[in-house]
Amino acid sequence: MRLGALILRIVRQFWHDKRTLGLMFIAPLLVLWLVSLVFNGNAYHPHVGTVQLPAQWTAQLSRAGADVSTYDTAAAAESALKSHELDAYVAWSSGTLQVRLEGSDPSINKSVLLLLQQALSTHAAPVGGVPTSVITYLYGSADMSTFDGVGPVLIGVFAFFFVFLIAGIAFLRERTSGTLERLMATPLRRWEMVLGYVIGFGIFTTLQSAVLTAFAVYGLGLMMNGQLVLLLLVTLLLSMTALTLGTLLSSFANSEFQMMQFIPLVIVPQIFLSGLFNMDNMAVWLRWLGKMMPLSYAADALRDVMIRGRGLTDIYPDLLMLLAFSLVFMVANTISLRKYRRV
Amino acid sequence: MTHGTAAKGQTAIRVAQVHKSFGRKHVLRDITLTVESGEIFGLLGPSGSGKTTLVKLIAGLDDATSGEVEVAGVRMPSLGMLSKIGYMAQSDALYTELTAKENLAFFASLYGLSGVQRAKRMAEVMELVNLSDAMNGVVSAYSGGMKRRLSLAIALLHQPGILILDEPTVGIDPVLRKAVWDELKRMSEAGTTILVTTHVMDEAEKCHRLGLIRNGVVMAVGTPEQLKQDTGAGSVEEAFLVYGGGEQ
């Protein structure tokens, strides 16, 4: 009954605060959509200049996807390189092929070199000498985009971020407005307070998870090889850890401003250490740090479901970890409320 | 001075040798006082004297560093006692984005009221603080005095046997303040024990007994008449000054 009253009150507060409701539901969609536009740009066609190159090679460069311009002298090509008209130029002089790159963007460097390799190796290979190769994929496919790869993690990141912030500030306001102390003067138990927040906010995070995952899969066409219900389950459990962590950390903040200070400390490292970037090359201690972050388990599970199409039997350890995080945060929060009332 | 139907002589609140310090700062020193059942006991003292800290200890919201606090014979803090205590904090602990009605319904449910009884009590307490017309108003649009009255209404919802009010009439106009005090008096006659803090001297005169508190020390306890007599002062204010309340 007391729990029900608390849940009803949280729902009513949300209902009166349409803007926060909007932030929770619209903002993650908007940001995810923007990121999808960034990653899903059309394939890049390097601008390559040629200087005194045999016409056959120039044609092969074009066929390989380069945007080719021809120059009479290396000096002219060099100045084009400087003024950003070219990413690279290829010159043929005295029997050697000279490649000069603009070089300031590693990803463009890579794509230029890859293109040159493709274009020129076909020329060099003796006719019929190269064995035909058959390429197959265990997961994913040849037309899988970068966004398909990072999308699952981003769903987790945005779900976590907005729930953490909104729940944390809502709980903080109970402290700063004196209502928390007032509640501790009623028979409301400390665990009821914590659980009420989890359920009351949980209603909205469930809806948010549903909207966000549906938007990602059906709206943005993110690669989805697993069950939608599993995707929803992972997102929901992650939101719960964000909710419980946000409310717990709010006890270490005295104002909304101080709550915001947790973003660079709690949110940003999780984004970088949760698998958005390949962790295998990172220092061991960094990988261990990643293992202490809820988002890394969610990212793992989200990738398993969406890209690898795996089922519950494969992802349940990740789900259990997320559940464990939430429970630990809830218990810690119940204990931290002793500050307001010992019993 | 009669205390109505209350069982006289029964101790409602007992504070014994209570010390409270926050770090090195001693906020309360060796406080001992009792509040009888059905009486209006006023804690009078300047701001920063420790009134709120003492009241919080009695409401179970904080622990004494040493000493004992008992309410109706039960050592505080106690979960069981909380439903028998009505507490009004110094700050208006209201959910400003909700309406008065939603605030009342929430707190009433926490105290276990439901259905027809809850609706009846909500209407009664709002009538009492003269806010019936503003029942459906959003609290953020309330004036300071209206918020104070709503806080008081919430404290009265579950008809507690013991009422703890921390500066209940701040920002309330004189006419309504009189109405509030008349109601407190009526409730006291019906047997409710009321502990009220104030720094307004004319309110102090309306209490059955007073505790003068300053710098965390209770300087004197007695009826307003006793305090005046003992000091030969004409008013509680003068008595307070005689006891050293005016020293800064």
Coordinates of C-alpha atoms in Angstrom, one line a residue:
Chain A
M1 CA 0.0 0.0 0.0
R2 CA 2.8 2.4 0.9
L3 CA 4.8 1.1 -2.0
G4 CA 1.8 1.6 -4.3
A5 CA 1.3 5.1 -3.0
L6 CA 5.0 5.9 -3.8
I7 CA 4.7 4.4 -7.3
L8 CA 1.5 6.3 -8.0
R9 CA 3.1 9.5 -6.9
I10 CA 6.2 9.0 -9.2
V11 CA 3.9 8.3 -12.1
R12 CA 1.9 11.5 -11.4
Q13 CA 5.1 13.6 -11.1
F14 CA 6.1 12.3 -14.5
W15 CA 2.7 13.1 -15.9
H16 CA 2.9 16.7 -14.6
D17 CA 6.5 17.1 -16.0
K18 CA 5.9 16.5 -19.7
R19 CA 9.3 17.9 -20.6
T20 CA 11.3 15.4 -18.7
L21 CA 9.0 12.7 -20.1
G22 CA 9.9 14.0 -23.5
L23 CA 13.6 14.0 -22.8
M24 CA 13.4 10.4 -21.7
F25 CA 11.5 9.2 -24.8
I26 CA 12.5 11.5 -27.6
A27 CA 16.1 12.4 -26.8
P28 CA 17.6 8.9 -27.1
L29 CA 15.8 8.4 -30.4
L30 CA 17.0 11.7 -31.8
V31 CA 20.6 11.1 -30.8
L32 CA 20.6 7.5 -32.1
W33 CA 19.2 8.7 -35.4
L34 CA 21.9 11.4 -35.7
V35 CA 24.6 8.9 -35.0
S36 CA 23.1 6.6 -37.6
L37 CA 23.4 9.3 -40.2
V38 CA 27.0 9.9 -39.2
F39 CA 28.0 6.3 -39.6
N40 CA 25.8 5.4 -42.5
G41 CA 27.2 8.0 -44.9
N42 CA 27.8 6.6 -48.4
A43 CA 31.0 4.7 -49.1
Y44 CA 33.9 7.1 -49.4
H45 CA 35.5 7.6 -52.8
P46 CA 39.1 8.8 -52.4
H47 CA 40.2 11.6 -54.6
V48 CA 43.3 10.4 -56.3
G49 CA 45.5 12.4 -58.7
T50 CA 47.7 10.7 -61.3
V51 CA 50.9 12.1 -62.7
Q52 CA 52.2 10.6 -66.0
L53 CA 50.4 7.3 -65.2
P54 CA 49.8 4.8 -68.0
A55 CA 46.1 5.3 -69.1
Q56 CA 45.3 1.6 -68.3
W57 CA 46.2 2.1 -64.7
T58 CA 44.2 5.3 -64.4
A59 CA 41.2 3.5 -65.8
Q60 CA 41.7 0.7 -63.2
L61 CA 41.8 3.3 -60.4
S62 CA 38.5 4.7 -61.6
R63 CA 37.0 1.2 -61.7
A64 CA 38.2 0.5 -58.2
G65 CA 36.1 3.5 -57.0
A66 CA 38.6 6.4 -57.0
D67 CA 37.7 9.9 -58.1
V68 CA 40.6 10.3 -60.5
S69 CA 42.1 13.6 -61.8
T70 CA 45.2 13.7 -64.0
Y71 CA 48.1 16.2 -63.6
D72 CA 50.9 16.9 -65.9
T73 CA 53.5 17.6 -63.2
A74 CA 54.1 16.4 -59.7
A75 CA 54.2 20.0 -58.5
A76 CA 50.7 20.6 -59.7
A77 CA 49.5 17.4 -57.9
E78 CA 51.4 18.5 -54.8
S79 CA 49.6 21.8 -54.7
A80 CA 46.2 20.1 -55.2
L81 CA 47.1 17.8 -52.2
K82 CA 47.9 20.9 -50.1
S83 CA 44.6 22.6 -51.0
H84 CA 42.6 19.4 -50.0
E85 CA 41.5 18.7 -53.5
L86 CA 43.2 15.3 -53.4
D87 CA 43.7 12.6 -50.8
A88 CA 46.7 11.2 -52.6
Y89 CA 48.4 11.2 -55.9
V90 CA 50.2 8.5 -57.8
A91 CA 53.2 9.3 -60.0
W92 CA 55.1 7.0 -62.4
S93 CA 58.7 8.0 -62.7
S94 CA 61.7 6.0 -63.9
G95 CA 60.1 2.6 -63.3
T96 CA 58.8 3.1 -59.7
L97 CA 55.3 4.0 -58.6
Q98 CA 55.4 6.8 -56.1
V99 CA 52.4 7.3 -53.9
R100 CA 52.0 10.5 -51.8
L101 CA 49.2 10.8 -49.3
E102 CA 47.6 13.9 -47.7
G103 CA 47.9 11.8 -44.5
S104 CA 46.0 13.8 -41.9
D105 CA 43.1 11.3 -41.5
P106 CA 44.1 7.7 -40.8
S107 CA 40.8 6.3 -42.0
I108 CA 41.2 8.1 -45.4
N109 CA 44.8 6.9 -45.6
K110 CA 43.6 3.3 -45.1
S111 CA 41.0 3.6 -47.8
V112 CA 43.4 5.1 -50.3
L113 CA 46.0 2.4 -49.8
L114 CA 43.4 -0.3 -49.9
L115 CA 42.0 1.1 -53.2
L116 CA 45.5 1.3 -54.7
Q117 CA 46.2 -2.2 -53.7
Q118 CA 43.1 -3.5 -55.3
A119 CA 43.5 -1.5 -58.5
L120 CA 47.1 -2.2 -59.1
S121 CA 47.3 -5.8 -58.0
T122 CA 44.8 -6.9 -60.6
H123 CA 47.1 -5.4 -63.2
A124 CA 50.1 -7.1 -61.8
A125 CA 48.6 -10.5 -61.5
P126 CA 49.2 -12.9 -64.3
V127 CA 46.1 -13.8 -66.2
G128 CA 44.3 -16.8 -64.6
G129 CA 47.1 -17.2 -62.0
V130 CA 45.2 -16.0 -59.0
P131 CA 43.0 -18.7 -57.4
T132 CA 39.5 -17.5 -56.9
S133 CA 38.6 -17.0 -53.2
V134 CA 35.2 -17.7 -51.6
I135 CA 34.5 -15.4 -48.6
T136 CA 31.9 -16.4 -46.1
Y137 CA 30.8 -14.9 -42.8
L138 CA 30.0 -16.7 -39.5
Y139 CA 28.1 -13.7 -38.3
G140 CA 27.3 -10.4 -40.0
S141 CA 27.6 -10.0 -43.7
A142 CA 29.6 -8.2 -46.4
D143 CA 27.1 -5.3 -46.5
M144 CA 27.1 -4.9 -42.7
S145 CA 27.8 -1.2 -42.0
T146 CA 29.8 0.4 -39.2
F147 CA 26.5 1.5 -37.6
D148 CA 25.4 -2.1 -37.5
G149 CA 28.5 -2.8 -35.5
V150 CA 28.3 0.0 -33.0
G151 CA 24.5 0.4 -33.0
P152 CA 23.9 -2.3 -30.3
V153 CA 26.3 -0.6 -27.9
L154 CA 24.9 2.8 -28.6
I155 CA 21.4 1.6 -27.7
G156 CA 22.9 0.6 -24.4
V157 CA 24.8 3.9 -24.0
F158 CA 21.8 6.1 -24.6
A159 CA 19.4 4.1 -22.5
F160 CA 21.9 4.2 -19.6
F161 CA 22.7 7.8 -19.9
F162 CA 19.2 9.3 -19.8
V163 CA 17.8 7.0 -17.2
F164 CA 20.9 7.6 -14.9
L165 CA 20.5 11.3 -15.2
I166 CA 16.7 11.6 -14.7
A167 CA 16.5 9.0 -11.9
G168 CA 19.5 10.4 -10.2
I169 CA 18.2 14.0 -10.2
A170 CA 14.7 13.0 -9.2
F171 CA 16.1 11.2 -6.1
L172 CA 18.4 14.1 -5.4
R173 CA 15.5 16.5 -5.4
E174 CA 13.8 14.4 -2.7
R175 CA 16.9 15.2 -0.6
T176 CA 17.3 18.8 -1.4
S177 CA 13.6 19.7 -1.1
G178 CA 13.3 18.1 2.3
T179 CA 10.7 15.6 1.2
L180 CA 13.0 12.6 1.8
E181 CA 13.4 13.6 5.4
R182 CA 9.6 14.2 5.6
L183 CA 9.1 10.7 4.2
M184 CA 11.4 9.2 6.8
A185 CA 9.1 10.7 9.4
T186 CA 6.3 8.5 8.0
P187 CA 6.1 4.7 8.4
L188 CA 7.6 4.2 4.9
R189 CA 10.4 1.7 5.1
R190 CA 13.8 2.5 3.6
W191 CA 13.7 -0.4 1.3
E192 CA 10.2 0.6 0.2
M193 CA 11.6 4.0 -0.7
V194 CA 14.3 2.4 -2.9
L195 CA 12.0 -0.3 -4.4
G196 CA 9.3 2.3 -5.1
Y197 CA 11.7 4.3 -7.1
V198 CA 12.8 1.2 -9.0
I199 CA 9.2 0.2 -9.9
G200 CA 7.9 3.7 -10.4
F201 CA 10.7 4.7 -12.7
G202 CA 10.8 1.2 -14.0
I203 CA 7.5 1.7 -15.7
F204 CA 8.9 4.5 -17.7
T205 CA 12.2 2.9 -18.4
T206 CA 10.4 -0.2 -19.7
L207 CA 8.4 2.0 -22.1
Q208 CA 11.6 3.8 -23.0
S209 CA 13.4 0.6 -23.8
A210 CA 10.5 -0.6 -25.9
V211 CA 10.4 2.6 -27.9
L212 CA 14.2 2.8 -28.3
T213 CA 14.7 -0.8 -29.4
A214 CA 11.7 -0.7 -31.8
F215 CA 13.0 2.5 -33.3
A216 CA 16.5 1.1 -33.7
V217 CA 15.4 -2.1 -35.4
Y218 CA 12.4 -0.9 -37.5
G219 CA 13.1 2.8 -37.8
L220 CA 16.8 2.8 -38.4
G221 CA 17.0 -0.7 -39.9
L222 CA 19.8 -1.8 -37.5
M223 CA 21.0 -5.3 -38.1
M224 CA 18.8 -7.6 -36.0
N225 CA 19.5 -11.3 -36.1
G226 CA 18.1 -12.3 -32.7
Q227 CA 14.8 -12.1 -30.9
L228 CA 13.4 -8.6 -30.2
V229 CA 12.2 -9.7 -26.8
L230 CA 15.8 -10.5 -25.7
L231 CA 17.0 -7.1 -27.0
L232 CA 14.2 -5.5 -24.9
L233 CA 15.2 -7.6 -21.8
V234 CA 18.9 -6.6 -22.0
T235 CA 18.0 -2.9 -22.5
L236 CA 15.5 -3.0 -19.6
L237 CA 18.0 -4.7 -17.2
L238 CA 20.6 -2.1 -18.2
S239 CA 18.2 0.7 -17.5
M240 CA 17.6 -0.8 -14.1
T241 CA 21.3 -0.6 -13.3
A242 CA 21.3 3.0 -14.5
L243 CA 18.3 3.8 -12.3
T244 CA 19.7 2.1 -9.2
L245 CA 23.2 3.6 -9.7
G246 CA 21.8 7.1 -10.4
T247 CA 19.7 7.0 -7.2
L248 CA 22.6 5.6 -5.2
L249 CA 25.1 8.2 -6.5
S250 CA 22.7 11.0 -5.8
S251 CA 23.4 10.6 -2.1
F252 CA 27.0 11.8 -2.9
A253 CA 25.8 14.9 -4.6
N254 CA 24.4 18.0 -2.9
S255 CA 23.0 19.7 -5.9
E256 CA 21.9 19.1 -9.5
F257 CA 25.2 20.6 -10.5
Q258 CA 27.2 18.1 -8.5
M259 CA 25.0 15.3 -10.0
M260 CA 26.1 16.5 -13.5
Q261 CA 29.7 16.1 -12.4
F262 CA 29.2 12.3 -12.3
I263 CA 28.7 12.3 -16.1
P264 CA 32.4 12.5 -17.0
L265 CA 33.2 10.1 -14.1
V266 CA 30.6 7.5 -14.6
I267 CA 29.1 7.7 -18.0
V268 CA 32.0 8.7 -20.3
P269 CA 34.5 5.9 -19.2
Q270 CA 31.8 3.4 -19.6
I271 CA 31.2 4.4 -23.2
F272 CA 34.9 4.0 -24.0
L273 CA 35.5 0.8 -22.0
S274 CA 32.3 -1.1 -22.7
G275 CA 33.2 -2.5 -26.1
L276 CA 32.5 0.4 -28.5
F277 CA 36.2 0.1 -29.3
N278 CA 38.0 -3.2 -29.4
M279 CA 39.2 -4.0 -25.9
D280 CA 41.7 -6.7 -26.9
N281 CA 44.5 -4.2 -27.6
M282 CA 44.0 -2.3 -24.3
A283 CA 46.1 -2.7 -21.2
V284 CA 45.0 -5.5 -18.9
W285 CA 44.1 -3.1 -16.1
L286 CA 41.8 -1.2 -18.5
R287 CA 40.1 -4.4 -19.5
W288 CA 39.5 -5.2 -15.8
L289 CA 38.1 -1.7 -15.3
G290 CA 35.7 -2.4 -18.2
K291 CA 34.6 -5.6 -16.5
M292 CA 33.5 -3.5 -13.5
M293 CA 31.1 -1.5 -15.6
P294 CA 27.5 -2.5 -16.2
L295 CA 27.5 -1.2 -19.7
S296 CA 30.2 -3.6 -20.9
Y297 CA 28.0 -6.6 -20.0
A298 CA 25.0 -5.0 -21.7
A299 CA 27.1 -4.2 -24.8
D300 CA 28.3 -7.8 -25.0
A301 CA 24.7 -9.2 -24.7
L302 CA 23.3 -6.6 -27.2
R303 CA 25.9 -7.5 -29.8
D304 CA 25.3 -11.2 -29.2
V305 CA 21.6 -10.8 -29.8
M306 CA 21.6 -8.3 -32.6
I307 CA 24.6 -9.3 -34.7
R308 CA 25.3 -12.9 -33.7
G309 CA 21.6 -13.8 -33.3
R310 CA 22.3 -15.7 -30.1
G311 CA 19.7 -16.7 -27.6
L312 CA 19.1 -16.6 -23.9
T313 CA 21.4 -19.6 -23.2
D314 CA 24.3 -17.6 -24.5
I315 CA 23.6 -14.2 -22.9
Y316 CA 22.3 -15.2 -19.5
P317 CA 25.6 -14.7 -17.7
D318 CA 25.5 -11.0 -18.9
L319 CA 21.9 -10.7 -17.7
L320 CA 22.7 -12.1 -14.3
M321 CA 25.6 -9.6 -14.0
L322 CA 23.3 -6.7 -14.8
L323 CA 20.8 -8.0 -12.3
A324 CA 23.5 -8.4 -9.7
F325 CA 24.7 -4.8 -10.2
S326 CA 21.1 -3.5 -9.7
L327 CA 20.6 -5.5 -6.5
V328 CA 24.0 -4.4 -5.1
F329 CA 23.1 -0.7 -5.9
M330 CA 19.6 -1.1 -4.3
V331 CA 21.0 -2.6 -1.1
A332 CA 23.7 0.1 -0.9
N333 CA 21.1 2.8 -1.4
T334 CA 18.8 1.3 1.4
I335 CA 21.8 1.3 3.7
S336 CA 22.8 4.9 2.7
L337 CA 19.3 6.1 3.7
R338 CA 20.2 5.3 7.3
K339 CA 21.6 8.7 7.2
Y340 CA 18.0 9.9 7.4
R341 CA 16.6 7.4 9.8
R342 CA 18.4 4.6 11.5
V343 CA 15.4 2.1 11.5
Chain B
M1 CA -5.0 25.3 33.1
T2 CA -7.0 22.2 32.2
H3 CA -5.8 19.7 29.7
G4 CA -9.3 18.4 28.7
T5 CA -9.8 14.7 28.5
A6 CA -6.2 13.7 28.3
A7 CA -4.9 11.3 30.9
K8 CA -3.1 13.7 33.1
G9 CA 0.3 13.0 34.4
Q10 CA 1.2 10.5 31.7
T11 CA 4.4 11.2 30.0
A12 CA 4.1 11.5 26.2
I13 CA 7.7 12.6 25.4
R14 CA 10.7 12.0 27.6
V15 CA 14.1 13.4 26.8
A16 CA 16.9 12.4 29.2
Q17 CA 20.5 13.8 29.3
V18 CA 20.6 14.1 25.6
H19 CA 23.7 15.3 23.9
K20 CA 24.0 15.8 20.2
S21 CA 27.1 16.9 18.3
F22 CA 27.9 17.1 14.6
G23 CA 31.6 16.5 14.5
R24 CA 33.2 18.9 17.0
K25 CA 30.1 21.1 17.2
H26 CA 27.9 20.5 20.2
V27 CA 24.4 21.3 19.1
L28 CA 22.5 20.0 22.2
R29 CA 24.0 19.7 25.7
D30 CA 22.5 17.6 28.5
I31 CA 18.8 18.2 27.5
T32 CA 16.3 16.8 29.9
L33 CA 12.6 17.5 29.7
T34 CA 9.3 15.8 29.6
V35 CA 6.1 16.6 27.8
E36 CA 2.9 15.5 29.4
S37 CA 0.1 13.8 27.5
G38 CA -2.4 16.3 26.0
E39 CA -0.3 19.4 26.7
I40 CA 0.9 22.0 24.3
F41 CA 4.7 22.3 25.0
G42 CA 6.5 25.1 23.3
L43 CA 10.2 25.2 22.6
L44 CA 11.2 28.8 22.5
G45 CA 14.6 30.0 21.3
P46 CA 16.4 32.0 18.7
S47 CA 17.3 30.4 15.4
G48 CA 20.4 28.2 15.7
S49 CA 19.6 27.4 19.3
G50 CA 19.1 23.7 18.6
K51 CA 15.3 23.5 18.5
T52 CA 15.1 21.8 15.1
T53 CA 17.8 19.3 16.1
L54 CA 15.9 18.4 19.3
V55 CA 12.6 18.0 17.4
K56 CA 14.2 15.7 14.9
L57 CA 15.6 13.5 17.6
I58 CA 12.1 13.2 19.0
A59 CA 10.6 12.5 15.6
G60 CA 13.1 9.7 15.1
L61 CA 14.9 11.4 12.2
D62 CA 18.2 11.5 14.0
D63 CA 20.1 9.8 16.7
A64 CA 21.3 11.4 19.9
T65 CA 25.1 11.2 20.5
S66 CA 24.2 10.2 24.0
G67 CA 21.1 10.1 26.2
E68 CA 17.6 8.8 25.6
V69 CA 14.6 9.9 23.8
E70 CA 11.3 8.2 24.4
V71 CA 7.9 8.8 22.9
A72 CA 4.9 7.2 24.6
G73 CA 7.4 5.0 26.5
V74 CA 9.1 3.7 23.3
R75 CA 12.7 4.4 22.6
M76 CA 13.2 6.5 19.5
P77 CA 13.8 6.0 16.6
S78 CA 11.1 3.4 16.3
L79 CA 9.2 2.5 13.1
G80 CA 6.1 1.6 15.1
M81 CA 5.9 5.0 16.7
L82 CA 6.1 6.9 13.4
S83 CA 2.4 6.2 12.5
K84 CA 1.4 7.8 15.9
I85 CA 3.4 10.9 15.3
G86 CA 2.5 13.8 13.1
Y87 CA 5.5 15.8 11.9
M88 CA 5.7 19.1 10.3
A89 CA 9.2 20.0 9.2
Q90 CA 10.6 23.5 9.2
S91 CA 10.9 23.4 5.4
D92 CA 7.8 22.7 3.4
A93 CA 8.4 19.2 2.3
L94 CA 5.9 19.2 -0.6
Y95 CA 6.0 17.9 -4.1
T96 CA 5.6 21.2 -5.9
E97 CA 4.8 19.7 -9.3
L98 CA 1.8 17.9 -7.9
T99 CA -1.6 19.3 -6.8
A100 CA -2.5 19.7 -3.1
K101 CA -4.9 16.8 -3.5
E102 CA -2.2 14.5 -4.9
N103 CA 0.2 15.5 -2.1
L104 CA -2.4 14.8 0.5
A105 CA -3.4 11.5 -1.1
F106 CA 0.2 10.4 -1.2
F107 CA 0.9 11.1 2.5
A108 CA -2.5 9.8 3.6
S109 CA -1.7 6.5 1.9
L110 CA 1.7 6.3 3.6
Y111 CA -0.2 6.4 6.9
G112 CA -2.5 3.7 5.8
L113 CA -5.6 5.8 5.0
S114 CA -7.7 4.7 2.1
G115 CA -11.0 5.0 0.3
V116 CA -13.8 7.1 1.8
Q117 CA -11.9 7.7 5.1
R118 CA -9.0 9.1 3.2
A119 CA -11.1 11.4 1.2
K120 CA -13.0 12.5 4.3
R121 CA -9.8 13.3 6.2
M122 CA -8.3 15.2 3.3
A123 CA -11.3 17.4 3.1
E124 CA -11.3 17.9 6.9
V125 CA -7.7 19.0 7.2
M126 CA -7.9 21.3 4.2
E127 CA -11.0 22.9 5.7
L128 CA -9.1 23.3 8.9
V129 CA -6.3 25.3 7.3
N130 CA -8.7 27.1 5.1
L131 CA -7.4 25.7 1.8
S132 CA -10.5 23.8 0.6
D133 CA -10.8 26.0 -2.5
A134 CA -7.2 25.4 -3.5
M135 CA -7.5 21.6 -3.2
N136 CA -6.9 21.1 -6.9
G137 CA -4.2 23.8 -7.3
V138 CA -0.7 22.8 -8.2
V139 CA 1.5 23.5 -5.2
S140 CA 4.2 25.4 -7.2
A141 CA 1.5 28.1 -7.7
Y142 CA 0.9 28.3 -3.9
S143 CA 2.1 31.2 -1.8
G144 CA 4.5 30.7 1.0
G145 CA 1.8 30.8 3.6
M146 CA -0.4 28.4 1.6
K147 CA 2.4 25.9 1.4
R148 CA 3.0 26.2 5.2
R149 CA -0.7 25.5 5.8
L150 CA -0.7 22.5 3.4
S151 CA 2.3 21.1 5.3
L152 CA 0.3 21.5 8.5
A153 CA -2.7 19.8 7.0
I154 CA -0.5 16.8 5.9
A155 CA 0.8 16.5 9.5
L156 CA -2.8 16.3 10.8
L157 CA -4.1 13.8 8.2
H158 CA -3.8 10.6 10.2
Q159 CA -5.0 12.1 13.5
P160 CA -1.8 11.5 15.4
G161 CA -1.7 11.3 19.1
I162 CA 1.5 13.3 19.2
L163 CA 2.0 16.3 17.0
I164 CA 5.5 17.7 16.4
L165 CA 5.4 21.1 14.7
D166 CA 8.6 22.9 13.7
E167 CA 7.8 26.6 13.4
P168 CA 4.3 25.9 12.0
T169 CA 3.1 29.5 11.7
V170 CA 5.9 31.1 9.8
G171 CA 4.5 33.1 6.9
I172 CA 0.9 32.7 8.0
D173 CA -1.1 35.9 8.5
P174 CA -2.4 36.8 12.0
V175 CA -6.0 35.9 11.4
L176 CA -5.2 32.4 10.2
R177 CA -2.5 32.0 12.8
K178 CA -5.2 32.5 15.4
A179 CA -7.3 30.0 13.7
V180 CA -4.4 27.5 13.7
W181 CA -3.8 28.0 17.4
D182 CA -7.5 27.7 18.2
E183 CA -7.4 24.3 16.4
L184 CA -4.2 23.2 18.3
K185 CA -5.9 24.1 21.5
R186 CA -9.0 22.1 20.5
M187 CA -6.9 19.1 19.6
S188 CA -5.0 19.4 22.9
E189 CA -8.2 19.4 24.7
A190 CA -9.2 16.2 22.8
G191 CA -6.0 14.6 24.1
T192 CA -3.4 15.3 21.4
T193 CA 0.1 16.1 22.8
I194 CA 1.6 18.9 20.9
L195 CA 5.2 19.9 20.7
V196 CA 5.8 23.1 18.9
T197 CA 8.8 25.2 18.2
T198 CA 8.6 29.0 17.8
H199 CA 10.5 32.1 18.1
V200 CA 7.4 34.3 18.3
M201 CA 6.7 35.4 21.8
D202 CA 3.0 35.9 21.6
E203 CA 2.7 32.3 20.5
A204 CA 4.7 31.2 23.4
E205 CA 2.1 32.7 25.7
K206 CA -0.4 30.2 24.3
C207 CA 1.5 27.1 25.3
H208 CA 0.7 25.3 28.5
R209 CA 4.4 24.9 29.2
L210 CA 7.5 26.3 27.7
G211 CA 11.1 25.2 27.4
L212 CA 13.5 28.1 26.9
I213 CA 16.4 26.9 24.8
R214 CA 19.6 28.7 23.8
N215 CA 22.9 27.4 22.4
G216 CA 21.7 23.9 22.8
V217 CA 20.9 24.2 26.5
V218 CA 17.5 24.3 28.1
M219 CA 17.7 27.3 30.4
A220 CA 14.2 27.0 32.1
V221 CA 11.0 25.0 31.9
G222 CA 7.6 26.1 33.2
T223 CA 4.3 27.6 32.5
P224 CA 4.4 31.1 31.0
E225 CA 3.1 32.4 34.3
Q226 CA 5.7 30.6 36.3
L227 CA 8.5 31.8 34.1
K228 CA 7.2 35.4 34.4
Q229 CA 6.8 35.1 38.1
D230 CA 10.2 33.5 38.7
T231 CA 11.9 36.4 36.9
G232 CA 9.6 39.1 37.9
A233 CA 9.1 39.9 34.2
G234 CA 5.9 41.2 32.6
S235 CA 6.1 39.0 29.5
V236 CA 7.7 35.8 28.3
E237 CA 10.0 37.9 26.2
E238 CA 11.4 39.7 29.2
A239 CA 11.6 36.4 31.1
F240 CA 13.6 35.0 28.2
L241 CA 16.0 37.9 28.4
V242 CA 16.5 37.5 32.1
Y243 CA 17.4 33.8 31.6
G244 CA 20.1 35.0 29.3
G245 CA 18.4 34.6 26.0
G246 CA 19.4 38.0 25.0
E247 CA 23.1 37.4 25.3
Q248 CA 24.8 37.1 21.9

